[in-house]
Short mmCIF file of N, CA and C in Angstrom, two decimals:
data_model
loop_
_atom_site.label_atom_id
_atom_site.label_comp_id
_atom_site.label_asym_id
_atom_site.label_seq_id
_atom_site.Cartn_x
_atom_site.Cartn_y
_atom_site.Cartn_z
N MET A 1 90.47 170.46 155.83
CA MET A 1 90.24 171.79 156.33
C MET A 1 91.36 172.18 157.28
N VAL A 2 91.74 173.41 157.24
CA VAL A 2 92.83 173.90 158.08
C VAL A 2 92.35 173.97 159.52
N GLY A 3 93.19 173.52 160.43
CA GLY A 3 92.85 173.62 161.85
C GLY A 3 92.03 172.47 162.39
N ARG A 4 91.71 171.51 161.56
CA ARG A 4 90.94 170.37 162.03
C ARG A 4 91.78 169.11 161.95
N ALA A 5 91.58 168.25 162.91
CA ALA A 5 92.29 166.98 162.91
C ALA A 5 91.68 166.05 161.86
N GLU A 6 92.51 165.22 161.28
CA GLU A 6 92.02 164.25 160.31
C GLU A 6 91.26 163.14 161.04
N SER A 7 90.24 162.61 160.38
CA SER A 7 89.51 161.51 160.97
C SER A 7 90.39 160.26 160.96
N LEU A 8 90.00 159.29 161.75
CA LEU A 8 90.76 158.04 161.81
C LEU A 8 90.77 157.33 160.46
N ILE A 9 89.66 157.41 159.74
CA ILE A 9 89.58 156.76 158.43
C ILE A 9 90.55 157.43 157.46
N LYS A 10 90.58 158.76 157.47
CA LYS A 10 91.48 159.50 156.58
C LYS A 10 92.94 159.21 156.93
N LYS A 11 93.25 159.14 158.22
CA LYS A 11 94.62 158.81 158.63
C LYS A 11 95.00 157.42 158.12
N ARG A 12 94.09 156.47 158.23
CA ARG A 12 94.34 155.11 157.78
C ARG A 12 94.56 155.07 156.26
N GLN A 13 93.72 155.82 155.52
CA GLN A 13 93.87 155.88 154.06
C GLN A 13 95.24 156.44 153.68
N ASN A 14 95.65 157.51 154.33
CA ASN A 14 96.95 158.11 154.05
C ASN A 14 98.08 157.13 154.36
N HIS A 15 97.96 156.43 155.48
CA HIS A 15 98.98 155.45 155.88
C HIS A 15 99.09 154.34 154.83
N ILE A 16 97.96 153.85 154.36
CA ILE A 16 97.97 152.77 153.37
C ILE A 16 98.55 153.25 152.05
N GLU A 17 98.22 154.49 151.64
CA GLU A 17 98.78 155.03 150.40
C GLU A 17 100.30 155.14 150.49
N ILE A 18 100.79 155.62 151.62
CA ILE A 18 102.24 155.73 151.81
C ILE A 18 102.88 154.35 151.80
N GLN A 19 102.26 153.40 152.48
CA GLN A 19 102.80 152.05 152.53
C GLN A 19 102.83 151.42 151.14
N GLU A 20 101.77 151.59 150.36
CA GLU A 20 101.75 151.04 149.01
C GLU A 20 102.81 151.68 148.12
N LYS A 21 103.04 152.98 148.31
CA LYS A 21 104.09 153.67 147.55
C LYS A 21 105.45 153.04 147.82
N TRP A 22 105.74 152.77 149.09
CA TRP A 22 107.04 152.22 149.44
C TRP A 22 107.16 150.74 149.07
N ILE A 23 106.05 150.03 149.03
CA ILE A 23 106.07 148.64 148.56
C ILE A 23 106.42 148.62 147.07
N ARG A 24 105.83 149.54 146.29
CA ARG A 24 106.17 149.63 144.87
C ARG A 24 107.64 149.98 144.69
N CYS A 25 108.14 150.92 145.50
CA CYS A 25 109.57 151.29 145.42
C CYS A 25 110.46 150.10 145.75
N ALA A 26 110.08 149.32 146.75
CA ALA A 26 110.86 148.15 147.13
C ALA A 26 110.88 147.13 146.00
N ALA A 27 109.75 146.93 145.35
CA ALA A 27 109.69 145.98 144.24
C ALA A 27 110.60 146.43 143.09
N LEU A 28 110.58 147.72 142.78
CA LEU A 28 111.44 148.23 141.71
C LEU A 28 112.92 148.12 142.06
N LEU A 29 113.26 148.45 143.31
CA LEU A 29 114.65 148.36 143.74
C LEU A 29 115.14 146.92 143.73
N TYR A 30 114.32 146.00 144.21
CA TYR A 30 114.72 144.59 144.23
C TYR A 30 114.91 144.07 142.81
N LYS A 31 114.02 144.46 141.91
CA LYS A 31 114.14 144.04 140.52
C LYS A 31 115.44 144.57 139.91
N ALA A 32 115.78 145.82 140.21
CA ALA A 32 117.04 146.40 139.72
C ALA A 32 118.24 145.68 140.32
N GLU A 33 118.14 145.32 141.59
CA GLU A 33 119.25 144.60 142.24
C GLU A 33 119.48 143.24 141.59
N GLN A 34 118.41 142.57 141.22
CA GLN A 34 118.55 141.24 140.63
C GLN A 34 119.08 141.28 139.21
N GLU A 35 119.00 142.45 138.57
CA GLU A 35 119.50 142.58 137.20
C GLU A 35 120.98 142.94 137.16
N LYS A 36 121.62 143.09 138.32
CA LYS A 36 123.05 143.40 138.35
C LYS A 36 123.83 142.25 137.73
N GLN A 37 124.89 142.62 137.03
CA GLN A 37 125.70 141.63 136.31
C GLN A 37 126.97 141.30 137.07
N GLY A 38 127.51 140.14 136.79
CA GLY A 38 128.83 139.77 137.27
C GLY A 38 128.93 139.54 138.76
N THR A 39 130.02 140.04 139.32
CA THR A 39 130.33 139.76 140.72
C THR A 39 129.79 140.83 141.66
N GLU A 40 128.99 141.74 141.14
CA GLU A 40 128.40 142.74 142.01
C GLU A 40 127.51 142.06 143.04
N GLU A 41 127.57 142.54 144.26
CA GLU A 41 126.79 141.95 145.32
C GLU A 41 125.34 142.43 145.22
N LYS A 42 124.43 141.48 145.20
CA LYS A 42 123.01 141.80 145.09
C LYS A 42 122.39 141.83 146.48
N LYS A 43 121.51 142.79 146.70
CA LYS A 43 120.80 142.86 147.98
C LYS A 43 119.64 141.88 147.95
N GLY A 44 119.38 141.30 149.11
CA GLY A 44 118.26 140.40 149.23
C GLY A 44 116.96 141.15 149.44
N LEU A 45 115.87 140.43 149.38
CA LEU A 45 114.55 141.04 149.52
C LEU A 45 114.35 141.64 150.91
N ARG A 46 114.80 140.95 151.94
CA ARG A 46 114.66 141.49 153.31
C ARG A 46 115.45 142.77 153.48
N THR A 47 116.65 142.82 152.93
CA THR A 47 117.49 144.02 153.03
C THR A 47 116.82 145.19 152.33
N VAL A 48 116.27 144.94 151.15
CA VAL A 48 115.58 145.99 150.40
C VAL A 48 114.38 146.50 151.19
N CYS A 49 113.62 145.59 151.80
CA CYS A 49 112.45 145.99 152.58
C CYS A 49 112.86 146.84 153.78
N LYS A 50 113.94 146.45 154.46
CA LYS A 50 114.42 147.24 155.60
C LYS A 50 114.85 148.63 155.16
N GLU A 51 115.52 148.71 154.00
CA GLU A 51 115.94 150.02 153.48
C GLU A 51 114.74 150.91 153.18
N MET A 52 113.68 150.32 152.64
CA MET A 52 112.49 151.11 152.31
C MET A 52 111.80 151.63 153.57
N VAL A 53 111.79 150.82 154.63
CA VAL A 53 111.21 151.28 155.90
C VAL A 53 112.00 152.47 156.43
N GLU A 54 113.33 152.38 156.36
CA GLU A 54 114.18 153.49 156.83
C GLU A 54 114.00 154.73 155.97
N ARG A 55 113.96 154.55 154.65
CA ARG A 55 113.77 155.70 153.76
C ARG A 55 112.42 156.36 153.98
N CYS A 56 111.40 155.55 154.23
CA CYS A 56 110.06 156.10 154.49
C CYS A 56 110.09 156.97 155.74
N TRP A 57 110.77 156.50 156.77
CA TRP A 57 110.85 157.28 158.01
C TRP A 57 111.59 158.60 157.77
N GLN A 58 112.66 158.54 156.98
CA GLN A 58 113.43 159.75 156.69
C GLN A 58 112.65 160.74 155.83
N GLU A 59 111.94 160.25 154.83
CA GLU A 59 111.28 161.14 153.87
C GLU A 59 109.86 161.52 154.28
N ASP A 60 109.08 160.55 154.79
CA ASP A 60 107.67 160.81 155.08
C ASP A 60 107.36 160.90 156.57
N GLN A 61 108.33 160.61 157.44
CA GLN A 61 108.13 160.57 158.89
C GLN A 61 106.91 159.70 159.25
N GLU A 62 106.86 158.54 158.63
CA GLU A 62 105.76 157.61 158.86
C GLU A 62 106.35 156.24 159.16
N ARG A 63 105.87 155.60 160.21
CA ARG A 63 106.30 154.24 160.55
C ARG A 63 105.44 153.25 159.77
N ILE A 64 106.09 152.49 158.91
CA ILE A 64 105.37 151.48 158.13
C ILE A 64 106.10 150.16 158.24
N THR A 65 105.45 149.11 157.74
CA THR A 65 106.10 147.82 157.59
C THR A 65 106.03 147.45 156.11
N VAL A 66 107.13 146.98 155.58
CA VAL A 66 107.18 146.50 154.20
C VAL A 66 107.52 145.02 154.29
N ASP A 67 106.51 144.20 154.11
CA ASP A 67 106.68 142.75 154.24
C ASP A 67 107.28 142.17 152.96
N LYS A 68 108.23 141.26 153.13
CA LYS A 68 108.90 140.68 151.96
C LYS A 68 107.94 139.84 151.13
N GLN A 69 106.97 139.21 151.76
CA GLN A 69 105.99 138.42 151.02
C GLN A 69 105.12 139.31 150.14
N THR A 70 104.74 140.46 150.66
CA THR A 70 103.93 141.40 149.89
C THR A 70 104.71 141.89 148.68
N VAL A 71 105.97 142.22 148.88
CA VAL A 71 106.80 142.70 147.77
C VAL A 71 106.97 141.59 146.73
N SER A 72 107.19 140.37 147.17
CA SER A 72 107.36 139.27 146.21
C SER A 72 106.06 139.00 145.45
N GLN A 73 104.91 139.20 146.10
CA GLN A 73 103.64 139.04 145.40
C GLN A 73 103.45 140.12 144.34
N ARG A 74 103.84 141.35 144.66
CA ARG A 74 103.75 142.44 143.67
C ARG A 74 104.66 142.16 142.48
N LEU A 75 105.84 141.60 142.75
CA LEU A 75 106.76 141.25 141.67
C LEU A 75 106.19 140.14 140.79
N ALA A 76 105.39 139.26 141.39
CA ALA A 76 104.77 138.17 140.65
C ALA A 76 103.51 138.63 139.91
N GLY A 77 103.12 139.90 140.10
CA GLY A 77 101.95 140.43 139.39
C GLY A 77 100.65 140.32 140.16
N ILE A 78 100.71 139.94 141.42
CA ILE A 78 99.49 139.83 142.23
C ILE A 78 99.13 141.20 142.77
N GLN A 79 97.88 141.61 142.56
CA GLN A 79 97.43 142.93 143.00
C GLN A 79 97.16 142.94 144.49
N SER A 80 97.11 144.16 145.03
CA SER A 80 96.69 144.30 146.42
C SER A 80 95.18 144.09 146.48
N GLN A 81 94.69 143.82 147.67
CA GLN A 81 93.26 143.60 147.84
C GLN A 81 92.47 144.86 147.50
N ALA A 82 93.00 146.02 147.84
CA ALA A 82 92.32 147.28 147.54
C ALA A 82 92.19 147.50 146.03
N GLN A 83 93.26 147.20 145.28
CA GLN A 83 93.20 147.34 143.83
C GLN A 83 92.21 146.37 143.22
N SER A 84 92.20 145.15 143.72
CA SER A 84 91.29 144.14 143.21
C SER A 84 89.84 144.53 143.47
N ASN A 85 89.56 145.01 144.67
CA ASN A 85 88.20 145.44 145.01
C ASN A 85 87.78 146.65 144.19
N ALA A 86 88.69 147.58 143.95
CA ALA A 86 88.36 148.77 143.17
C ALA A 86 87.99 148.39 141.74
N GLU A 87 88.73 147.47 141.15
CA GLU A 87 88.42 147.04 139.79
C GLU A 87 87.10 146.28 139.73
N ARG A 88 86.85 145.47 140.72
CA ARG A 88 85.63 144.67 140.73
C ARG A 88 84.39 145.54 140.92
N ASN A 89 84.51 146.64 141.65
CA ASN A 89 83.36 147.47 141.98
C ASN A 89 83.15 148.64 141.03
N GLU A 90 83.91 148.71 139.94
CA GLU A 90 83.72 149.78 138.97
C GLU A 90 82.37 149.61 138.28
N ALA A 91 81.71 150.75 138.00
CA ALA A 91 80.43 150.71 137.30
C ALA A 91 80.62 150.26 135.84
N LEU A 92 81.64 150.80 135.20
CA LEU A 92 81.96 150.44 133.81
C LEU A 92 83.42 150.01 133.74
N ASN A 93 83.68 149.02 132.92
CA ASN A 93 85.08 148.67 132.71
C ASN A 93 85.67 149.61 131.67
N ALA A 94 86.94 149.49 131.39
CA ALA A 94 87.64 150.42 130.50
C ALA A 94 87.06 150.40 129.09
N GLU A 95 86.75 149.23 128.58
CA GLU A 95 86.22 149.11 127.22
C GLU A 95 84.84 149.76 127.12
N GLU A 96 83.99 149.53 128.11
CA GLU A 96 82.65 150.11 128.10
C GLU A 96 82.70 151.63 128.18
N SER A 97 83.59 152.16 129.01
CA SER A 97 83.68 153.61 129.14
C SER A 97 84.20 154.24 127.85
N LYS A 98 85.15 153.59 127.16
CA LYS A 98 85.65 154.12 125.88
C LYS A 98 84.54 154.14 124.84
N SER A 99 83.75 153.08 124.76
CA SER A 99 82.67 153.04 123.77
C SER A 99 81.59 154.06 124.10
N LEU A 100 81.30 154.28 125.37
CA LEU A 100 80.32 155.29 125.76
C LEU A 100 80.80 156.69 125.41
N ILE A 101 82.07 156.97 125.64
CA ILE A 101 82.63 158.28 125.31
C ILE A 101 82.63 158.50 123.80
N SER A 102 83.01 157.49 123.04
CA SER A 102 83.02 157.65 121.58
C SER A 102 81.60 157.86 121.05
N TYR A 103 80.61 157.20 121.63
CA TYR A 103 79.21 157.40 121.23
C TYR A 103 78.78 158.83 121.52
N ALA A 104 79.10 159.35 122.70
CA ALA A 104 78.72 160.71 123.06
C ALA A 104 79.39 161.73 122.14
N VAL A 105 80.65 161.52 121.82
CA VAL A 105 81.37 162.43 120.91
C VAL A 105 80.75 162.37 119.52
N ASN A 106 80.42 161.18 119.06
CA ASN A 106 79.81 160.99 117.75
C ASN A 106 78.46 161.72 117.67
N ILE A 107 77.63 161.57 118.67
CA ILE A 107 76.33 162.24 118.71
C ILE A 107 76.50 163.75 118.75
N ALA A 108 77.45 164.24 119.54
CA ALA A 108 77.69 165.68 119.65
C ALA A 108 78.21 166.25 118.33
N GLN A 109 79.04 165.50 117.61
CA GLN A 109 79.55 165.98 116.32
C GLN A 109 78.44 166.06 115.28
N ARG A 110 77.43 165.24 115.40
CA ARG A 110 76.29 165.28 114.48
C ARG A 110 75.33 166.43 114.80
N GLY A 111 75.50 167.03 115.96
CA GLY A 111 74.67 168.17 116.32
C GLY A 111 73.51 167.84 117.22
N PHE A 112 73.41 166.60 117.66
CA PHE A 112 72.34 166.23 118.57
C PHE A 112 72.75 166.56 120.00
N PRO A 113 71.84 167.15 120.77
CA PRO A 113 72.20 167.45 122.17
C PRO A 113 72.20 166.17 123.00
N LEU A 114 73.01 166.16 124.03
CA LEU A 114 73.06 165.00 124.91
C LEU A 114 71.96 165.03 125.95
N THR A 115 71.29 166.16 126.08
CA THR A 115 70.19 166.28 127.04
C THR A 115 68.87 166.10 126.30
N PRO A 116 67.81 165.66 126.96
CA PRO A 116 66.55 165.38 126.29
C PRO A 116 65.71 166.63 125.99
N HIS A 117 66.24 167.82 125.99
CA HIS A 117 65.46 169.04 125.75
C HIS A 117 65.13 169.21 124.32
#
């Protein structure tokens, strides 16, 4: 709402979203750096993390920390705790939701209403 301060929870959510965005950027940049060929100088993981912190301040005016261990875990395919919890707490997994949608479309194409009227 315009004119109202954000709650502490909303501020924290925004901060975490920004931090996760820059962690993903750091992982992509580090991966690109490691794919350089020949005698080109490759940046290390700490250097990439420091650059992402500086870029975040310039672009988003947000103070964050980009930990090198977190970036290396993302590169290894390890999810964040928030992503893991979100997947675990879903009511339906992807396969179940697809089958439910196809069933509803099939019933609707046959002319049966989805409501019990």
